[in-house]
Coordinates of C-alpha atoms and ligand atoms in Angstrom, one line a residue:
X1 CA 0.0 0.0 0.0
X2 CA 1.9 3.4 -0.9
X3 CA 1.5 5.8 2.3
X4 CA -0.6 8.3 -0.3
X5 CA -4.0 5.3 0.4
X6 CA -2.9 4.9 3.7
X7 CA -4.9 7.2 6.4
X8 CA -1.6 8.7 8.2
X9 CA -4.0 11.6 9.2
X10 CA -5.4 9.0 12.0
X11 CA -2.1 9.4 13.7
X12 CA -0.9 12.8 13.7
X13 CA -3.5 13.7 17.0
X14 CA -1.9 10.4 18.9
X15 CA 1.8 12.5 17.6
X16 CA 0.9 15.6 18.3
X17 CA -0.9 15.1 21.7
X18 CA 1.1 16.6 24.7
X19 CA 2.5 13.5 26.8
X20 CA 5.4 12.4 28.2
X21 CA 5.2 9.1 26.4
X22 CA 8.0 8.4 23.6
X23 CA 7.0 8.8 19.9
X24 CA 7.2 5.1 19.5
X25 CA 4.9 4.3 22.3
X26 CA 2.7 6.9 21.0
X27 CA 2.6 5.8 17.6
X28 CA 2.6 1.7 18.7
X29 CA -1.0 3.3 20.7
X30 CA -2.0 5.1 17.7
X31 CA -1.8 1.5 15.6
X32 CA -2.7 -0.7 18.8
X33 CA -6.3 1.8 18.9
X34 CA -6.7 1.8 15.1
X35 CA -6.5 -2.2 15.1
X36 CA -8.8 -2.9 18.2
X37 CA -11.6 -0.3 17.1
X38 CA -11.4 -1.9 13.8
X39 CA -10.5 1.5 11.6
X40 CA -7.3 -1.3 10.4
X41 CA -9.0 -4.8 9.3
X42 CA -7.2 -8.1 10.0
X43 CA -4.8 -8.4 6.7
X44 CA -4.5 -4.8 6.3
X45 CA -1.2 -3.6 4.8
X46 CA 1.0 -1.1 6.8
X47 CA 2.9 1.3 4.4
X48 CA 6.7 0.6 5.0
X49 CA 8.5 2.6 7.5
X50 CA 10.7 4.9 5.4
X51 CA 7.9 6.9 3.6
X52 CA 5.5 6.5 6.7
X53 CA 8.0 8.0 8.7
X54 CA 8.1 10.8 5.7
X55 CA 4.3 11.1 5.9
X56 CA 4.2 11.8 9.8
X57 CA 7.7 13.5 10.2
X58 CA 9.3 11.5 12.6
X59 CA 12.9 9.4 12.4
X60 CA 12.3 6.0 11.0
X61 CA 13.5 4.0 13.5
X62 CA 10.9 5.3 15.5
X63 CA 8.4 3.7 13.1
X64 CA 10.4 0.5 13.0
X65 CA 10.2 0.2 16.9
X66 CA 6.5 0.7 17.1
X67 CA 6.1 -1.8 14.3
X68 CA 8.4 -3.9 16.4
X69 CA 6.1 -3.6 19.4
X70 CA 3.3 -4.2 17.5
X71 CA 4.9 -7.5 16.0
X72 CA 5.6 -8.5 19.4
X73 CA 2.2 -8.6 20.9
X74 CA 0.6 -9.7 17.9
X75 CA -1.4 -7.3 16.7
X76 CA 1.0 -7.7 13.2
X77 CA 2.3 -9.8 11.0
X78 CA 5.4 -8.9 9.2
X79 CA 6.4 -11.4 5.7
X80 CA 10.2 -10.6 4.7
X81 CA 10.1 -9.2 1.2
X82 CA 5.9 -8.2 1.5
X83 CA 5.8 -5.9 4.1
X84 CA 3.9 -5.6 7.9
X85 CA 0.1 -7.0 7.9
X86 CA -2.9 -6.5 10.4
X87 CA -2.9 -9.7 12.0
X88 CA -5.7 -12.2 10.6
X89 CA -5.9 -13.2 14.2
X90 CA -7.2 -10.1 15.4
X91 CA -11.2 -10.8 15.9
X92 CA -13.0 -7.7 13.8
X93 CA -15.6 -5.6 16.7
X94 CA -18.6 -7.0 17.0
X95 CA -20.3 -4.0 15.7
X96 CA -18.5 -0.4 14.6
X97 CA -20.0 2.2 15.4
X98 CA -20.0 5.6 13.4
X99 CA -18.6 8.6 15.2
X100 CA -21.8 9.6 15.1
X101 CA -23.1 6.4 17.0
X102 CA -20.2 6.6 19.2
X103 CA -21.1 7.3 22.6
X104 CA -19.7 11.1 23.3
X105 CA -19.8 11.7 27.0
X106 CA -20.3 9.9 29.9
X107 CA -23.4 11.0 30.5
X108 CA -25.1 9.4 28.0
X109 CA -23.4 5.5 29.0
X110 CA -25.4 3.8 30.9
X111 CA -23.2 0.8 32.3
X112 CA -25.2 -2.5 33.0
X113 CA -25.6 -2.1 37.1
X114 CA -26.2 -4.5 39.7
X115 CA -29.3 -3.8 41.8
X116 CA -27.4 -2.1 44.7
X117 CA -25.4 -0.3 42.5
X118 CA -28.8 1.0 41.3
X119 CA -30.4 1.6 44.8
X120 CA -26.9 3.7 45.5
X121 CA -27.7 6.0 42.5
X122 CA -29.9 8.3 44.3
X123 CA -27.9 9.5 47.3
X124 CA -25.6 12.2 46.8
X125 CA -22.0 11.8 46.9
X126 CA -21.1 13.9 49.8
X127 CA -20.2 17.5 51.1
X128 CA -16.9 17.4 49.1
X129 CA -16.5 21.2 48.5
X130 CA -16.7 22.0 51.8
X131 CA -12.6 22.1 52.5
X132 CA -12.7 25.5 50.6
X133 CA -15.7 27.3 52.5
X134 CA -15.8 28.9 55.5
X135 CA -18.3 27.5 59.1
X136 CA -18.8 24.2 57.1
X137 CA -19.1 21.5 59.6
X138 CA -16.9 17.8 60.3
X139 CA -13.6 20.4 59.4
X140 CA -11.1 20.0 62.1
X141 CA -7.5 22.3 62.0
X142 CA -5.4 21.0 60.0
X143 CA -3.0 23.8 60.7
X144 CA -2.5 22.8 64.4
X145 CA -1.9 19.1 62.9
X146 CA 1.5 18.1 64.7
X147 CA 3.4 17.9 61.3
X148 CA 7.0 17.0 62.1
X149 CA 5.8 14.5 64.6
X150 CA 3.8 13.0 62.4
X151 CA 6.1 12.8 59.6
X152 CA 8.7 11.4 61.6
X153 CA 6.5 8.8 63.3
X154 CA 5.7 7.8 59.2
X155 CA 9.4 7.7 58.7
X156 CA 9.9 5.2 60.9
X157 CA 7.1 3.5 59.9
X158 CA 8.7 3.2 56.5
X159 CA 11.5 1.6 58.1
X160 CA 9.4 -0.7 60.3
X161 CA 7.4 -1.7 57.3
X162 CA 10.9 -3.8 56.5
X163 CA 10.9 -6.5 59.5
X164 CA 6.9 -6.2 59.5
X165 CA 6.3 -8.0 55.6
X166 CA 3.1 -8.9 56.3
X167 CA -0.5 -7.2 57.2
X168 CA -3.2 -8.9 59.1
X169 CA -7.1 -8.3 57.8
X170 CA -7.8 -7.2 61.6
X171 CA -4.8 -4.7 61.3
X172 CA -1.2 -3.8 62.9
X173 CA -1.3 -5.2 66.4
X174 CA 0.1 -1.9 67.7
X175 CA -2.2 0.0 66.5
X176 CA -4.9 -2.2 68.2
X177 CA -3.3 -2.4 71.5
X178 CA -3.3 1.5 71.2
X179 CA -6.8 1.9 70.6
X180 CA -8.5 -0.6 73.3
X181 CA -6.2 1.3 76.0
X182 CA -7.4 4.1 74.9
X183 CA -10.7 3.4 74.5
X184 CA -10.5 1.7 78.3
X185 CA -9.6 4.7 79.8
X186 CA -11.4 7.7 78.3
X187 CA -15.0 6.0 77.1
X188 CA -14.8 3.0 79.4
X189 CA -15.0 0.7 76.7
X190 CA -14.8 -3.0 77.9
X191 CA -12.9 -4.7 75.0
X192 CA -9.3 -6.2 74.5
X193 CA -7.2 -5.4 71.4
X194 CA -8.1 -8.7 69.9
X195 CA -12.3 -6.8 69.0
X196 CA -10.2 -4.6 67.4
X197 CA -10.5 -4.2 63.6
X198 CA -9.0 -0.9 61.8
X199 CA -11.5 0.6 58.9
X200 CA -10.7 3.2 56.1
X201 CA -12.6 5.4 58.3
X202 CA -16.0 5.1 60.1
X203 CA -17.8 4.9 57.4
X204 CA -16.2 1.6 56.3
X205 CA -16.6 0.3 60.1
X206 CA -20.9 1.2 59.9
X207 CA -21.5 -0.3 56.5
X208 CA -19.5 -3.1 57.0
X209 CA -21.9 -3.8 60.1
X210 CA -24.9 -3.5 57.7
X211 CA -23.6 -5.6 55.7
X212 CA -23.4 -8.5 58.2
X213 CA -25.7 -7.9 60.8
X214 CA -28.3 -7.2 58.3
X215 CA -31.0 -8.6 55.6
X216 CA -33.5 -7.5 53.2
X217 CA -36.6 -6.2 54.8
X218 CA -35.0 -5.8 58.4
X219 CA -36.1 -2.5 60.3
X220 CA -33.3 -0.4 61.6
X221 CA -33.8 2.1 64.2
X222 CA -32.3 5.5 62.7
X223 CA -31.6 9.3 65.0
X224 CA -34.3 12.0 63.4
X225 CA -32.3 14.4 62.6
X226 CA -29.5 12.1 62.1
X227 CA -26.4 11.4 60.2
X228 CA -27.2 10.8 56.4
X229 CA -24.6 8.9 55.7
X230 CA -25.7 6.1 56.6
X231 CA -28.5 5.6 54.4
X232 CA -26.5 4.3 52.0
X233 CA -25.2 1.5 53.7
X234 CA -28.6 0.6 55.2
X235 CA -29.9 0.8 51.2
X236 CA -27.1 -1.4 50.3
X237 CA -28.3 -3.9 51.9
X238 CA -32.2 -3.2 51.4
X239 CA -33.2 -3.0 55.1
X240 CA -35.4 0.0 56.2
X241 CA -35.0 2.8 58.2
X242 CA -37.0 3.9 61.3
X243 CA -36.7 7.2 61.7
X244 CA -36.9 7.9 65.8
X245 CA -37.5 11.0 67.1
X246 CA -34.4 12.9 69.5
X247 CA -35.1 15.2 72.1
X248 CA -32.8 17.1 74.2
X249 CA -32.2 13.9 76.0
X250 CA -31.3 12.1 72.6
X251 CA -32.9 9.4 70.9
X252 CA -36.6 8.6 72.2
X253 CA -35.7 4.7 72.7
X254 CA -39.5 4.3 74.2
X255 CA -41.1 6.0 70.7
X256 CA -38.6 3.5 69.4
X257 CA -40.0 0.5 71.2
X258 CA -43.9 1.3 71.4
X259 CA -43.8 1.2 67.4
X260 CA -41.7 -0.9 66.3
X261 CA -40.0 -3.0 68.7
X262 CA -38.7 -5.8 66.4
X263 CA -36.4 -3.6 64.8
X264 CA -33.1 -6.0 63.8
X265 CA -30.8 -2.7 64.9
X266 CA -30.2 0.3 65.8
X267 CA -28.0 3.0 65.0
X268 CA -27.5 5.5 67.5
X269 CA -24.5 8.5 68.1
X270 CA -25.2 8.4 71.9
X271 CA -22.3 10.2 73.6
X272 CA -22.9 13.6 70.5
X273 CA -26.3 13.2 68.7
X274 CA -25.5 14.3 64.9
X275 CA -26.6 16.7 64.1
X276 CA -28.5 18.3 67.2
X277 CA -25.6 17.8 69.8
X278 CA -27.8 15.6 72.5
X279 CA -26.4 13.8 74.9
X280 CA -28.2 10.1 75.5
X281 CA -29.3 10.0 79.1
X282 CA -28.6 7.3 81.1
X283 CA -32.1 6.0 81.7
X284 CA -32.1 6.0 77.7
X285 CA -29.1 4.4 77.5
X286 CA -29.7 1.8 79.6
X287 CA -33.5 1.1 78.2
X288 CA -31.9 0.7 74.8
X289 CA -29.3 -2.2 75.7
X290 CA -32.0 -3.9 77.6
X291 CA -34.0 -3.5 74.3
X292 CA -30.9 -5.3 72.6
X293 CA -30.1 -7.7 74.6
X294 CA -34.0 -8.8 74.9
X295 CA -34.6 -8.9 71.3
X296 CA -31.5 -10.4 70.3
X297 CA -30.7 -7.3 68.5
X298 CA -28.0 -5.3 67.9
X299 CA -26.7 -1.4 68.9
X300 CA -24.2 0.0 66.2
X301 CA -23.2 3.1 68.3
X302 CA -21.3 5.6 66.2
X303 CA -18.7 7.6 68.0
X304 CA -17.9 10.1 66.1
X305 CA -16.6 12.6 67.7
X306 CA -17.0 12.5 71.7
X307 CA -12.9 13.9 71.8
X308 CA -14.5 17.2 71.9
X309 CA -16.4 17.3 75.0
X310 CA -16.3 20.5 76.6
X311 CA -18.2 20.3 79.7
X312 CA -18.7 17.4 82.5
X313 CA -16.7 14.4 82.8
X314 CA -15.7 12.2 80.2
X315 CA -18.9 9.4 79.2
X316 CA -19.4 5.8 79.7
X317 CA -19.7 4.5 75.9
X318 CA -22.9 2.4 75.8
X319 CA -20.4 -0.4 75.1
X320 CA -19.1 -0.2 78.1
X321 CA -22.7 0.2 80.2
X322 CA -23.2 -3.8 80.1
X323 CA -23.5 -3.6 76.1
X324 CA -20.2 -5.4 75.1
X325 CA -22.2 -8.1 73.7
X326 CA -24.7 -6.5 71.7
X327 CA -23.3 -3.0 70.6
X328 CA -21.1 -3.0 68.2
X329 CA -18.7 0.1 68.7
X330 CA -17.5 2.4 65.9
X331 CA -14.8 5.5 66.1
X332 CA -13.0 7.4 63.7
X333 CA -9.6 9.3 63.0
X334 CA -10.7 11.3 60.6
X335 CA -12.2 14.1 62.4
X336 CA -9.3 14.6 65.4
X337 CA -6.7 14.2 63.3
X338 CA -7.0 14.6 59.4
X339 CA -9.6 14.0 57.0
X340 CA -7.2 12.2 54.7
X341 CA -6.0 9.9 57.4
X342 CA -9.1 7.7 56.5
X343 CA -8.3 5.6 59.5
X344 CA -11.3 4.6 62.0
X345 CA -12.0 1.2 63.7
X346 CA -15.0 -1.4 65.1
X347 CA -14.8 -3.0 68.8
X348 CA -16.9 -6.4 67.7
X349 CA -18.9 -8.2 70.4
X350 CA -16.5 -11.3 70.7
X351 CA -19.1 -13.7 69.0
X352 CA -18.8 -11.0 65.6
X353 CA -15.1 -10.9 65.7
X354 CA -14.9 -14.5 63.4
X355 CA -17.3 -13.8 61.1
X356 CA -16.3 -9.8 60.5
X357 CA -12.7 -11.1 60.1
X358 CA -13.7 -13.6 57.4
X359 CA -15.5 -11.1 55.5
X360 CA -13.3 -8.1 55.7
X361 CA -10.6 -10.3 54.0
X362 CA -12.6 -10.4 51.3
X363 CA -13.9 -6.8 51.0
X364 CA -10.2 -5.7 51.3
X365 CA -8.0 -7.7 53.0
X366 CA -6.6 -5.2 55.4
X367 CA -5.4 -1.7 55.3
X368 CA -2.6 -0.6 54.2
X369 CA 0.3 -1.1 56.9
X370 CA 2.1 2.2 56.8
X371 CA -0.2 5.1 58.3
X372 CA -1.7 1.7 61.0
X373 CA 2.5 1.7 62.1
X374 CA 3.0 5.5 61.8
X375 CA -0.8 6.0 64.4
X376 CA 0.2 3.4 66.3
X377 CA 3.9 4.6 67.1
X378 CA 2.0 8.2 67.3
X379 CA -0.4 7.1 69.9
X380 CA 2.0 4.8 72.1
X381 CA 4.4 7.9 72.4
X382 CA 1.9 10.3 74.1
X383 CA 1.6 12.7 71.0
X384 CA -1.8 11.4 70.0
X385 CA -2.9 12.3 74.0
X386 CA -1.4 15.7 73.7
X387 CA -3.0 16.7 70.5
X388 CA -6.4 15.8 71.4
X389 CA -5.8 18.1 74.5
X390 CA -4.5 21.0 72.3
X391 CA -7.6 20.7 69.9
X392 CA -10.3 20.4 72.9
X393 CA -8.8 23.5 74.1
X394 CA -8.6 25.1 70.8
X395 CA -12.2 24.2 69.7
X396 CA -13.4 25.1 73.0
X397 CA -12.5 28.5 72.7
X398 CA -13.5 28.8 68.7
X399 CA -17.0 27.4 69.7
X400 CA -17.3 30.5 72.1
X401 CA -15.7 32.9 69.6
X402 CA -19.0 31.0 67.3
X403 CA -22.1 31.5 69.8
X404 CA -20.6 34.9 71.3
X405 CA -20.5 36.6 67.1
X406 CA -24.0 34.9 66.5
X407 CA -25.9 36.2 69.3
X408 CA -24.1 40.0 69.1
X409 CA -25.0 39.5 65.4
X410 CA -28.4 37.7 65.5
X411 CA -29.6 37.8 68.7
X412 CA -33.3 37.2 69.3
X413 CA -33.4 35.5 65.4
X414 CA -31.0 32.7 65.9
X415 CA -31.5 30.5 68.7
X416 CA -28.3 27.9 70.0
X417 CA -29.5 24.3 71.0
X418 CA -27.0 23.3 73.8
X419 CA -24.8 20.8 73.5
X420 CA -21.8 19.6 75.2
X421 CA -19.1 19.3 72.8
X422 CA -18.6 19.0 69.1
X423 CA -17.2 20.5 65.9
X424 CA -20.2 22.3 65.2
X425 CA -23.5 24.2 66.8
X426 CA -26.6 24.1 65.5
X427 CA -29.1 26.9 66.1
X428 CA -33.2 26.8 65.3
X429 CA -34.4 29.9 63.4
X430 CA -37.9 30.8 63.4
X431 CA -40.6 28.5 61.8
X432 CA -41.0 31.5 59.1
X433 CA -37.5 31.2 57.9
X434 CA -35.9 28.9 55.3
X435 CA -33.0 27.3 56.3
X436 CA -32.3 26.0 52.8
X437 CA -33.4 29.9 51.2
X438 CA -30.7 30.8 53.5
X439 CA -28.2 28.5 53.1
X440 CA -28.5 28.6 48.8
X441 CA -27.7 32.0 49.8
X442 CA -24.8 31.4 52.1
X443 CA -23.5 28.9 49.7
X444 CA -23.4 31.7 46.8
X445 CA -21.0 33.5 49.5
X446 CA -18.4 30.8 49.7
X447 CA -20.1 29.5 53.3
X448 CA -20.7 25.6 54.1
X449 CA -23.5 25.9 57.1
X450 CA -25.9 23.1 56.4
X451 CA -29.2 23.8 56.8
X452 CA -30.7 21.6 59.5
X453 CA -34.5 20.3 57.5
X454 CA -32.1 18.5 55.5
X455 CA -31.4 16.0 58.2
X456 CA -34.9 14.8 59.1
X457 CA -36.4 11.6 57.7
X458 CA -39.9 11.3 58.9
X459 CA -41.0 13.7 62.3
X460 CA -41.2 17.2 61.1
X461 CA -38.2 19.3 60.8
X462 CA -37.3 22.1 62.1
X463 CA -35.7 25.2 60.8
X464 CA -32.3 25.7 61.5
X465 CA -28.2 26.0 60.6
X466 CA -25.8 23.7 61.3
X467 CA -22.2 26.5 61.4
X468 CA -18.8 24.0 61.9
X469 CA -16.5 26.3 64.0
X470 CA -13.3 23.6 64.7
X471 CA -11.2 24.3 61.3
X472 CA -11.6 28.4 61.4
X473 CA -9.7 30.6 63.2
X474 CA -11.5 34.2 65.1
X475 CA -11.4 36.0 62.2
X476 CA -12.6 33.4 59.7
X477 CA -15.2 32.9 62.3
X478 CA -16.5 36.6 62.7
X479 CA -15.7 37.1 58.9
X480 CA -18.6 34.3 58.3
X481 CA -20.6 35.3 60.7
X482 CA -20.8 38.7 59.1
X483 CA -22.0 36.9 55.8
X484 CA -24.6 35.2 57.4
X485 CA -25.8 37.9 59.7
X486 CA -25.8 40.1 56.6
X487 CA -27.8 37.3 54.3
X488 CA -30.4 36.5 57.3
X489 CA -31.4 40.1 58.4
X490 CA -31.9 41.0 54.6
X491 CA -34.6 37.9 54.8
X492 CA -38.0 39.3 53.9
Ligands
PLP501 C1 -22.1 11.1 62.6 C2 -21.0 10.6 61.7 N1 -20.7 9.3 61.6 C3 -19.7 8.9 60.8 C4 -19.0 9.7 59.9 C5 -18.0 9.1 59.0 O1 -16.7 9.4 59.4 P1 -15.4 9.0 58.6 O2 -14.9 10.2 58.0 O3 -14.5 8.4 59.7 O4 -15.8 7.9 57.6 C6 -19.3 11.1 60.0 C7 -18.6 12.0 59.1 O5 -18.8 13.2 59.1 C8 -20.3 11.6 60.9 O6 -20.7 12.9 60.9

């Protein structure tokens, strides 16, 4: 074939494109992609190298190595004396489409699904451009993150990694010990290291317990308002929710049980309800692990953030109120350390800790070994302690700087639900007022408040903003404060 038939034109985009591939491997592509979409039929003749290498302006031998390539994986055939061929063993697509067939963007593919893929399609996929805006909530400081501490303690874990070659699906043993002492002492968790198993985050820990704690058609027992990232996992695995009412003494466990009292689970953030801030009183508490323990069925309490508790002593986890064989205990990393660390954990009722160790080794096997060294090392040395202390203190104060610029700002319009702790406050506005109006409008304004009616699931929401104070410093704080006080007295 002289190169004048041949279509060189389809390879001068693969030539010219900006990469920092070699000719030859752009042009061995360029052939590969031509040959596989069928635009070069089995038998084919290539042009010969000198005057393709003419056509496209490139050195011969770069042809003649592509054509080598292409030789080598079969995709040509080359006869001494005739020249290089498509190889005849190269199966023609099934069907070739027209550019205009072609499917343009992804958009219009629609990928063959399973079902729970399907079911997963309506949620959304997260608050992910919150980082850049200003009183979003779940942002801790990353400024006041103990950098050279924790960069050293990842050093060495590079080092360690050496004499440790191999992972366990539970996780590094250090990094286990670390967490049940911990959890011991400050939430009175009752558990040894082997309940242990590390997560890429809570999130993993929760839907993993959905996954094997629950069936189709099973009733969970969800917070209203409550954490919405759970519905996911719950879908997932085509169980229902039951949304139960919170009041300011948390979830109402005896709504809970006079309707629906064969609920398989619950899901419950006890110690720092999400969003509202309740605490779970004690005579809650302790009605719910009776519940459990009565109906065979199981607490997943998610503790999420109980680090930052600003006033009274430190609480009892419900896993540690006589629950250790029904509540299954989740915590993160994410929110006192980083929110890249992706590192959280389950305490598993010893009768769970077989069967979740079986299946996690086939979800993913284990996480990776390097940040479970670098937090363990980081938690047995005290650092880990000390930060939490720092950040308490930090938060503490920025939570103050928070309520005092909102009531000199909006006093009398905004009105603070106490709380305890946390990395965020949320305060009711009046019935007339639209927190999602107002927080479209915030949004414009680079802010990330939440607006509270987005967070109920079946009793009747309330009005109000959810303002994240933790990763903002006092003028960030009274800087978005302005905004909002600005975007809410302007209300009609
Ligand atoms: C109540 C609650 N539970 C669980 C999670 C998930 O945390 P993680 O980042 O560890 O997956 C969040 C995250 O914001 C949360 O607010």
């Amino acid at each position: 074939m002289a190169t004048n038939d041949f279509p060189s034109e389809l390879f001068l985009p693969f030539l010219n494109q900006e990469s920092e591939l070699p000719q030859y491997a752009l042009l061995f592509r360029a052939f590969q992609q031509a040959i596989l979409q069928g635009d070069l039929i089995p038998g084919a003749k290539l042009p010969a190298s000198r005057p393709l290498s003419v056509t496209l302006n490139i050195s011969r031998n770069t042809v003649k190595t592509a054509f080598e390539m292409l030789q080598a994986e079969g995709y040509i055939d080359t006869r001494h004396g005739s020249g290089s061929f498509v190889s005849a063993q190269i199966p023609v697509p099934s069907k070739r489409l027209s550019d205009k067939q072609k499917p343009a963007t992804k958009e219009t593919v629609q990928p063959p699904l399973s079902d729970m893929a399907k079911r997963l399609q309506q949620f959304q996929t997260g608050h992910s451009d919150a980082p850049g805006k200003l009183l979003a909530p779940a942002q801790c400081c990353v400024d006041s993150f103990p950098w050279e501490q924790w960069q050293k303690q990842v050093a060495k874990a590079g080092r360690q990694m050496k004499f440790a070659p191999s992972t366990s699906t539970m996780g590094d043993d250090l990094l286990r010990n670390q967490i049940a002492s911990y959890l011991q002492v400050t939430r009175g968790v009752s558990c040894d290291a082997e309940q242990v198993m590390i997560c890429s985050g809570s999130q993993q820990a929760l839907y993993l317990s959905f996954q094997l704690l629950l069936n189709a058609d099973d009733t969970v027992w969800v917070e209203d308002p409550g954490y919405h990232g759970i519905s996911g996992a719950i879908t997932s695995v085509r169980a229902n929710e039951f949304p139960v009412p919170t009041d300011q003494d948390g979830f109402e466990v005896n709504y809970a049980i006079k309707h629906k009292i064969d609920a398989r689970a619950a899901i419950v953030t006890p110690s720092h309800n999400y969003p509202m801030g309740y605490t779970l009183s004690l005579e809650r508490r302790l009605a719910l692990i009776e519940w459990a323990k009565q109906h065979s069925s199981w607490i997943i309490e998610d503790d999420y953030d109980s680090e930052f508790r600003y006033e009274g002593p430190p609480l009892t986890a419900l896993q540690g109120l006589g629950g250790e064989h029904c509540v299954i205990y989740a915590g993160t990393f994410t929110r006192i350390l980083h929110p890249s660390i992706r590192l959280g954990y389950l305490i598993i009722p010893p009768a769970l800790v077989e069967p979740f160790t079986k299946a996690k080794r086939y979800i993913d096997g284990g996480i990776s070994q390097l940040p479970q060294l670098a937090l363990g090392e980081f938690m047995a040395s005290g650092q880990f302690s000390s930060h939490v202390r720092r950040m308490r203190k930090l938060y503490q104060h920025r939570r103050k700087v928070l309520n005092d610029a909102i009531a000199d700002a909006l006093e009398g319009i905004l009105k603070r639900v106490p709380s305890d702790g946390g990395m965020h406050s949320v305060f009711l506005l009046p019935p007339d007022y639209s927190d999602k109006e107002i927080c479209t409008l915030t949004d414009r304004q680079g802010l990330g408040i939440r607006a509270l009616s987005n967070y109920y699931s079946g009793t009747k929401p309330q009005q109000g903003l959810i303002v994240g104070f933790a990763g903002y410093n006092d003028e960030q704080l009274k800087t978005g404060i302005k905004v909002l006080a600005s975007i809410i007295t302007n209300q009609p």
